[in-house]
XYZ file of C-alpha atoms in Angstrom:
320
model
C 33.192 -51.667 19.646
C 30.364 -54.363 20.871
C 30.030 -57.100 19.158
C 27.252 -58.717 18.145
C 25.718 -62.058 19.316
C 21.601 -63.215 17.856
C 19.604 -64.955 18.018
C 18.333 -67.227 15.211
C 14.895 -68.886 16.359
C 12.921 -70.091 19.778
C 16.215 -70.273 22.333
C 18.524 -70.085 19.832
C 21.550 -67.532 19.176
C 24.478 -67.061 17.142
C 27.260 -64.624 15.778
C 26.192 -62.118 12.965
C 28.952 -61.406 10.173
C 27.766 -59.679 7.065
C 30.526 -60.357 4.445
C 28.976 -62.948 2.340
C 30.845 -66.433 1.576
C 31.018 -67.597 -1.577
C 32.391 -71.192 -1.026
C 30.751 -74.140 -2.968
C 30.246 -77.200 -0.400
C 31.696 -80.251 -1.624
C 31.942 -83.675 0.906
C 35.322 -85.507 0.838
C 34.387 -89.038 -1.130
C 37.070 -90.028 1.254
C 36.033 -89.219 4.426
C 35.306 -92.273 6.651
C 31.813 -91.415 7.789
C 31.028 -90.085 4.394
C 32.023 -93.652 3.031
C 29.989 -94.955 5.570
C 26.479 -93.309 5.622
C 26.104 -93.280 1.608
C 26.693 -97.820 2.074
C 24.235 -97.331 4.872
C 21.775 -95.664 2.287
C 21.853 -91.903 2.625
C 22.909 -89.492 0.309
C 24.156 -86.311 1.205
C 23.659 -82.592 0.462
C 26.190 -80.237 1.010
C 25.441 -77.343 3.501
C 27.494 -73.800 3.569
C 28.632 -70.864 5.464
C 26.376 -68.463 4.209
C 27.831 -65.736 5.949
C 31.543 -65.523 6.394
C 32.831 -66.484 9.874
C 29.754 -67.656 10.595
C 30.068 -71.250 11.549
C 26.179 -72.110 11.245
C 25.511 -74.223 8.349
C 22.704 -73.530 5.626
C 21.519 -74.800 1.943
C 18.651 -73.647 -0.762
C 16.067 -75.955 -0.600
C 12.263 -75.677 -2.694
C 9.233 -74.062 -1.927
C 6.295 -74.100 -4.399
C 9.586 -75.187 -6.457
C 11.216 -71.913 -5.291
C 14.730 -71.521 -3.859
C 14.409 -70.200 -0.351
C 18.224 -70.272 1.373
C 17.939 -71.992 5.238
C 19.489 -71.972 8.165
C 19.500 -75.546 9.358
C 18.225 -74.656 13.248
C 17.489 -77.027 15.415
C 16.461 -74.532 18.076
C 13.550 -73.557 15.897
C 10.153 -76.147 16.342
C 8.742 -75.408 13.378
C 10.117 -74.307 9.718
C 9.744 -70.738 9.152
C 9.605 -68.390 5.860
C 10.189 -64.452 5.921
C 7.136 -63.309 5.667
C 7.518 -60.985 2.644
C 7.849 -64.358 0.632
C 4.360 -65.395 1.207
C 3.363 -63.668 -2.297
C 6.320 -64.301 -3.754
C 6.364 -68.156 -2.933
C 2.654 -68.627 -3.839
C 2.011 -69.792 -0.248
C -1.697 -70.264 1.166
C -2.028 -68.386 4.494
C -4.018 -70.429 7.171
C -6.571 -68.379 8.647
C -7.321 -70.093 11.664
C -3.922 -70.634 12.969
C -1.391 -68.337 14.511
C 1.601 -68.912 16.431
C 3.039 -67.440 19.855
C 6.426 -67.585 19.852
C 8.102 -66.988 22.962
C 12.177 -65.821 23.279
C 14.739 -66.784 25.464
C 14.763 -63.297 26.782
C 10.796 -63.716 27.518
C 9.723 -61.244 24.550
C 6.433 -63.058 22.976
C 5.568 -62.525 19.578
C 2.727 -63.733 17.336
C 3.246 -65.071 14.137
C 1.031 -66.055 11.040
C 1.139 -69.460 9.085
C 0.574 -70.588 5.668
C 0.805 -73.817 3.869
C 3.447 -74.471 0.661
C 5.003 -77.621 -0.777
C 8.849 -78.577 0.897
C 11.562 -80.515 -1.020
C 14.687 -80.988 0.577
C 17.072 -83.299 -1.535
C 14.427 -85.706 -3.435
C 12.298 -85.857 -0.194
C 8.707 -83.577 -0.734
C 6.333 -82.543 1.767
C 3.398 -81.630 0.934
C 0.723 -79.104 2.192
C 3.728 -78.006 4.901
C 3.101 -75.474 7.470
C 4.932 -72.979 7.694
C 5.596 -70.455 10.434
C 5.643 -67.129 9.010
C 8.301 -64.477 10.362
C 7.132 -60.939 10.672
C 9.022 -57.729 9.802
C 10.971 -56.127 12.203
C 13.190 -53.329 11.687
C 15.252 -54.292 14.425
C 18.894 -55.882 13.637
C 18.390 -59.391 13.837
C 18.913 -62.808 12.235
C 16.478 -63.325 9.960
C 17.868 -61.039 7.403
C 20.075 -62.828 6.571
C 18.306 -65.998 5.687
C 14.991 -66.870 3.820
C 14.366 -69.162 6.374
C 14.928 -71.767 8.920
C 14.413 -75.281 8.553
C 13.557 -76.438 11.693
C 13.317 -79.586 13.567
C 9.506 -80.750 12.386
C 10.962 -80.544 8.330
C 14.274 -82.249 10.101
C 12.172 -85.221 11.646
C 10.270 -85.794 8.716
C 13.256 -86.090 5.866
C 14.864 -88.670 8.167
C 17.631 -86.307 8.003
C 21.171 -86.728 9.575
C 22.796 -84.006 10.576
C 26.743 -84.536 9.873
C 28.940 -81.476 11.744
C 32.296 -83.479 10.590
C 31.301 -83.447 6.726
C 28.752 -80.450 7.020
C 26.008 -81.904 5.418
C 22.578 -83.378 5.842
C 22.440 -86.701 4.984
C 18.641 -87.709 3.744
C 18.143 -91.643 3.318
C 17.225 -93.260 0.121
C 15.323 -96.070 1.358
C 14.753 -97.179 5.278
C 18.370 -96.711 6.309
C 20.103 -99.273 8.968
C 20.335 -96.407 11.600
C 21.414 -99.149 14.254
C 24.761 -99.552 12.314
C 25.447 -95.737 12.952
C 26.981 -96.340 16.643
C 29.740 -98.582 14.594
C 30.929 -95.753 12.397
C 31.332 -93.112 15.784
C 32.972 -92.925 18.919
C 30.091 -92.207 20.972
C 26.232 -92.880 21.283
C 23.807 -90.702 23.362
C 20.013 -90.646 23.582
C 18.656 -87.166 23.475
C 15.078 -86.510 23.872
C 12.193 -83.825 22.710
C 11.090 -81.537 24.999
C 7.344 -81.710 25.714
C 5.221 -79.854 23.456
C 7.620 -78.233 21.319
C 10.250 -81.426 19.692
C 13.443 -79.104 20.758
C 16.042 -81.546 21.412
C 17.289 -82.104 25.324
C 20.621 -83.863 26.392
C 22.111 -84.407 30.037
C 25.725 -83.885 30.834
C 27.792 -84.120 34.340
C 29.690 -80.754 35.010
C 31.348 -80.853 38.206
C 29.468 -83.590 39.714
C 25.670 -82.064 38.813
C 23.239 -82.943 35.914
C 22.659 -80.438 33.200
C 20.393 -80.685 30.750
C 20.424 -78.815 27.488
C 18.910 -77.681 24.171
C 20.669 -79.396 21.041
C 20.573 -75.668 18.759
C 22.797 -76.034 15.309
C 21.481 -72.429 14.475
C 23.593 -71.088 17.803
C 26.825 -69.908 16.812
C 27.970 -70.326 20.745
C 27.382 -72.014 23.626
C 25.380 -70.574 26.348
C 24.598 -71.059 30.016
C 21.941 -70.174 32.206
C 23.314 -66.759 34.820
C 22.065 -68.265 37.872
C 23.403 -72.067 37.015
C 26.701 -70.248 36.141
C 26.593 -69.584 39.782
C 25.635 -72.740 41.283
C 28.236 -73.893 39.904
C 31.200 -71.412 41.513
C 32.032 -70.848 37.666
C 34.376 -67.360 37.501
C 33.085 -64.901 35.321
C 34.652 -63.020 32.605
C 33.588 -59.447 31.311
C 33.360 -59.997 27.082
C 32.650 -57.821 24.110
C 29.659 -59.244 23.481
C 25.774 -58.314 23.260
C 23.352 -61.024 22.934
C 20.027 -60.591 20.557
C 16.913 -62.308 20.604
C 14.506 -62.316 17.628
C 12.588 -59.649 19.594
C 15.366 -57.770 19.139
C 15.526 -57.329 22.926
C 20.214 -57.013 23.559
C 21.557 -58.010 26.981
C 25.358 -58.425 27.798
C 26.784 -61.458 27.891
C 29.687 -62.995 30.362
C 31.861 -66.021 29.157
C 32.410 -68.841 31.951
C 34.834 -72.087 31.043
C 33.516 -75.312 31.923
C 36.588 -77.766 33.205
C 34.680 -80.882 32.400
C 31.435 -81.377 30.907
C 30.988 -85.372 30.713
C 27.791 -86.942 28.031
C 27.430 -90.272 28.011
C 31.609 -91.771 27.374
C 32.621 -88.709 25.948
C 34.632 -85.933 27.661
C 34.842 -82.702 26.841
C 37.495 -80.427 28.484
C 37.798 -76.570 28.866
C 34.516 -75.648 27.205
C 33.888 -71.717 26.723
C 30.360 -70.638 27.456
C 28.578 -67.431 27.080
C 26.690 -66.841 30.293
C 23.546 -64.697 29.748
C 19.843 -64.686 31.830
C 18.039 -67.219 29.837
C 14.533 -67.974 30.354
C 13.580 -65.588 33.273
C 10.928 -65.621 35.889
C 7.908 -68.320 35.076
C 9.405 -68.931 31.664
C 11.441 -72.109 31.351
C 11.943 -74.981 29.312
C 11.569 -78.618 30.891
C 12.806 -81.961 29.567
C 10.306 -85.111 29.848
C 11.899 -85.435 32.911
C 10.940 -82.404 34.233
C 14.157 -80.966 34.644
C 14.703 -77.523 33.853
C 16.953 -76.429 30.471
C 20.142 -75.224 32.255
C 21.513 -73.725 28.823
C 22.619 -74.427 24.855
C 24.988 -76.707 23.130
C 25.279 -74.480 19.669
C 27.720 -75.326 16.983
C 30.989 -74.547 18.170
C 30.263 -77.358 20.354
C 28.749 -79.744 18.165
C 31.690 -78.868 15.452
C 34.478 -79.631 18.217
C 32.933 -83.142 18.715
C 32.397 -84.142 14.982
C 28.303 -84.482 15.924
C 26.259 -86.262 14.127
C 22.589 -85.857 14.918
C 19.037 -87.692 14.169
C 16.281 -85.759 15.471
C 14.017 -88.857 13.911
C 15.717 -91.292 16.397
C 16.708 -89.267 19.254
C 20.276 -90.070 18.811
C 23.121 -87.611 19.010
C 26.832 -89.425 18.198
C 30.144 -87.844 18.223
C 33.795 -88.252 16.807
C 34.358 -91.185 13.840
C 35.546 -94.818 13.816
């Protein structure tokens, strides 16, 4: 049997379980970085597997005072909402704005938007826009979630994203964010990508610069086909099918990266799914101008203890 690989926003994809998980999120009091972040004025809120196996990491948050569930994505630019909720929620649909989202797989889609109140921890936002997520019969990701916080409702919490602890850490007051290179390993800057605020970093794999998308709501990593090849990487038949919001399913190929080197830290032996990402004109471009090469999802991020501020542009791995 196939198995299943989605994707959960703009560029971003993940592994689809549906056995629900009923674990209650709790963060170790004695954890190091835990200790660390609440003295440094953040308080946490516990994220969960939503879906069993499923490595991604979500939490109920308000709308219009409403639980929605999310899937904390950092692929996605903007926060979306099923769209079926807009009633339900009490949202107010802006008539003058729609979006066109485009997937990795090149399928474009418009979407509508509408404006509802956001509180994530103590933190409200008021008069957010939200994108609003159409029906589809098609299998795909959204079904499983009411939404996806993305990295606009990210930037403007302040949030931390903590893959050692899984949690979001929101600050209390103006937290001393320069202290958070004392409590990890390593520091790297990672920077929005023009137009959009997806989150770009630069590695070395076998001597050449790669640049990727940060994406927390990707349950692998993935690489570009034709970099794959640049870089002499052997190929390996898998399983797996890859799905885009579209619903459009290619095949994937897995590819191990010896060495992939960001900033001091070294990562060895990393597994990568290898599909055609971003075809023809479409591509992503860092403000460098470099083009995306692939995605550093979660099993990546988890490996290295991440622990991400969109609001800075600051990734940093591993604890002190």
């Amino acid at each position: 049997m196939k198995k299943l690989l989605e994707v959960f926003s703009l560029f971003s994809f993940g592994v689809l379980f549906l056995c629900q998980c009923a674990t209650k999120p709790v963060i170790d009091s004695s954890n190091r970085r835990a200790s660390s972040l609440s003295q440094l004025g953040y308080e946490a809120i516990p994220l969960l597997n939503k879906v069993k196996k499923d490595k991604r990491l979500s939490q109920e948050f308000l709308v219009n005072s409403r639980k929605v569930h999310f899937l904390i994505d950092t692929g996605a630019t903007m926060t979306s909402l099923k769209e079926r909720l807009e009633w339900p929620l009490g949202l107010l649909r802006n008539e003058s704005h729609n979006r066109i989202v485009t997937s990795a797989f090149g399928q474009s889609m418009e979407t509508p938007t509408a404006y509802g109140t956001l509180q994530i921890g103590k933190t409200i936002t008021s008069r957010k826009l939200f994108e609003l997520a159409p029906f589809t019969e098609n299998e795909n990701s959204r079904k499983q979630y009411g939404g996806l916080l993305g990295v606009d409702a990210l930037i403007a919490s302040g949030a931390l994203i903590d893959l050692e602890n899984s949690a979001l850490w929101i600050p209390r007051h103006q937290p001393s964010n320069h202290q958070l290179a004392k409590i990890t390993k390593h520091s790297v800057s990672i920077s929005p990508m023009p137009g959009n605020q997806l989150l770009s970093i630069t590695t070395l794999v076998k001597g050449q610069r790669l640049v990727w998308q940060l994406d927390t709501g990707s349950e692998v990593s993935l690489l570009q086909t034709n970099k794959a090849k640049s870089l002499a990487l052997k190929l390996e038949t898998t399983p797996y099918r890859v799905i885009d919001t579209s619903g459009t399913v290619l095949h994937s190929k897995k590819a191990t990266l010896p060495s992939l080197q960001c900033g001091s830290l070294v990562v060895q032996n990393l597994t990568t799914q290898v599909v055609p990402l971003w075809q023809g004109d479409q591509k992503l471009l860092n403000q460098r101008g470099e083009r995306v090469n692939g995605i550093l999802g979660i099993d990546f991020l988890r490996h290295t203890k991440a622990l991400i501020d969109p609001q800075n542009n600051k990734i940093y791995f591993g604890s002190r």
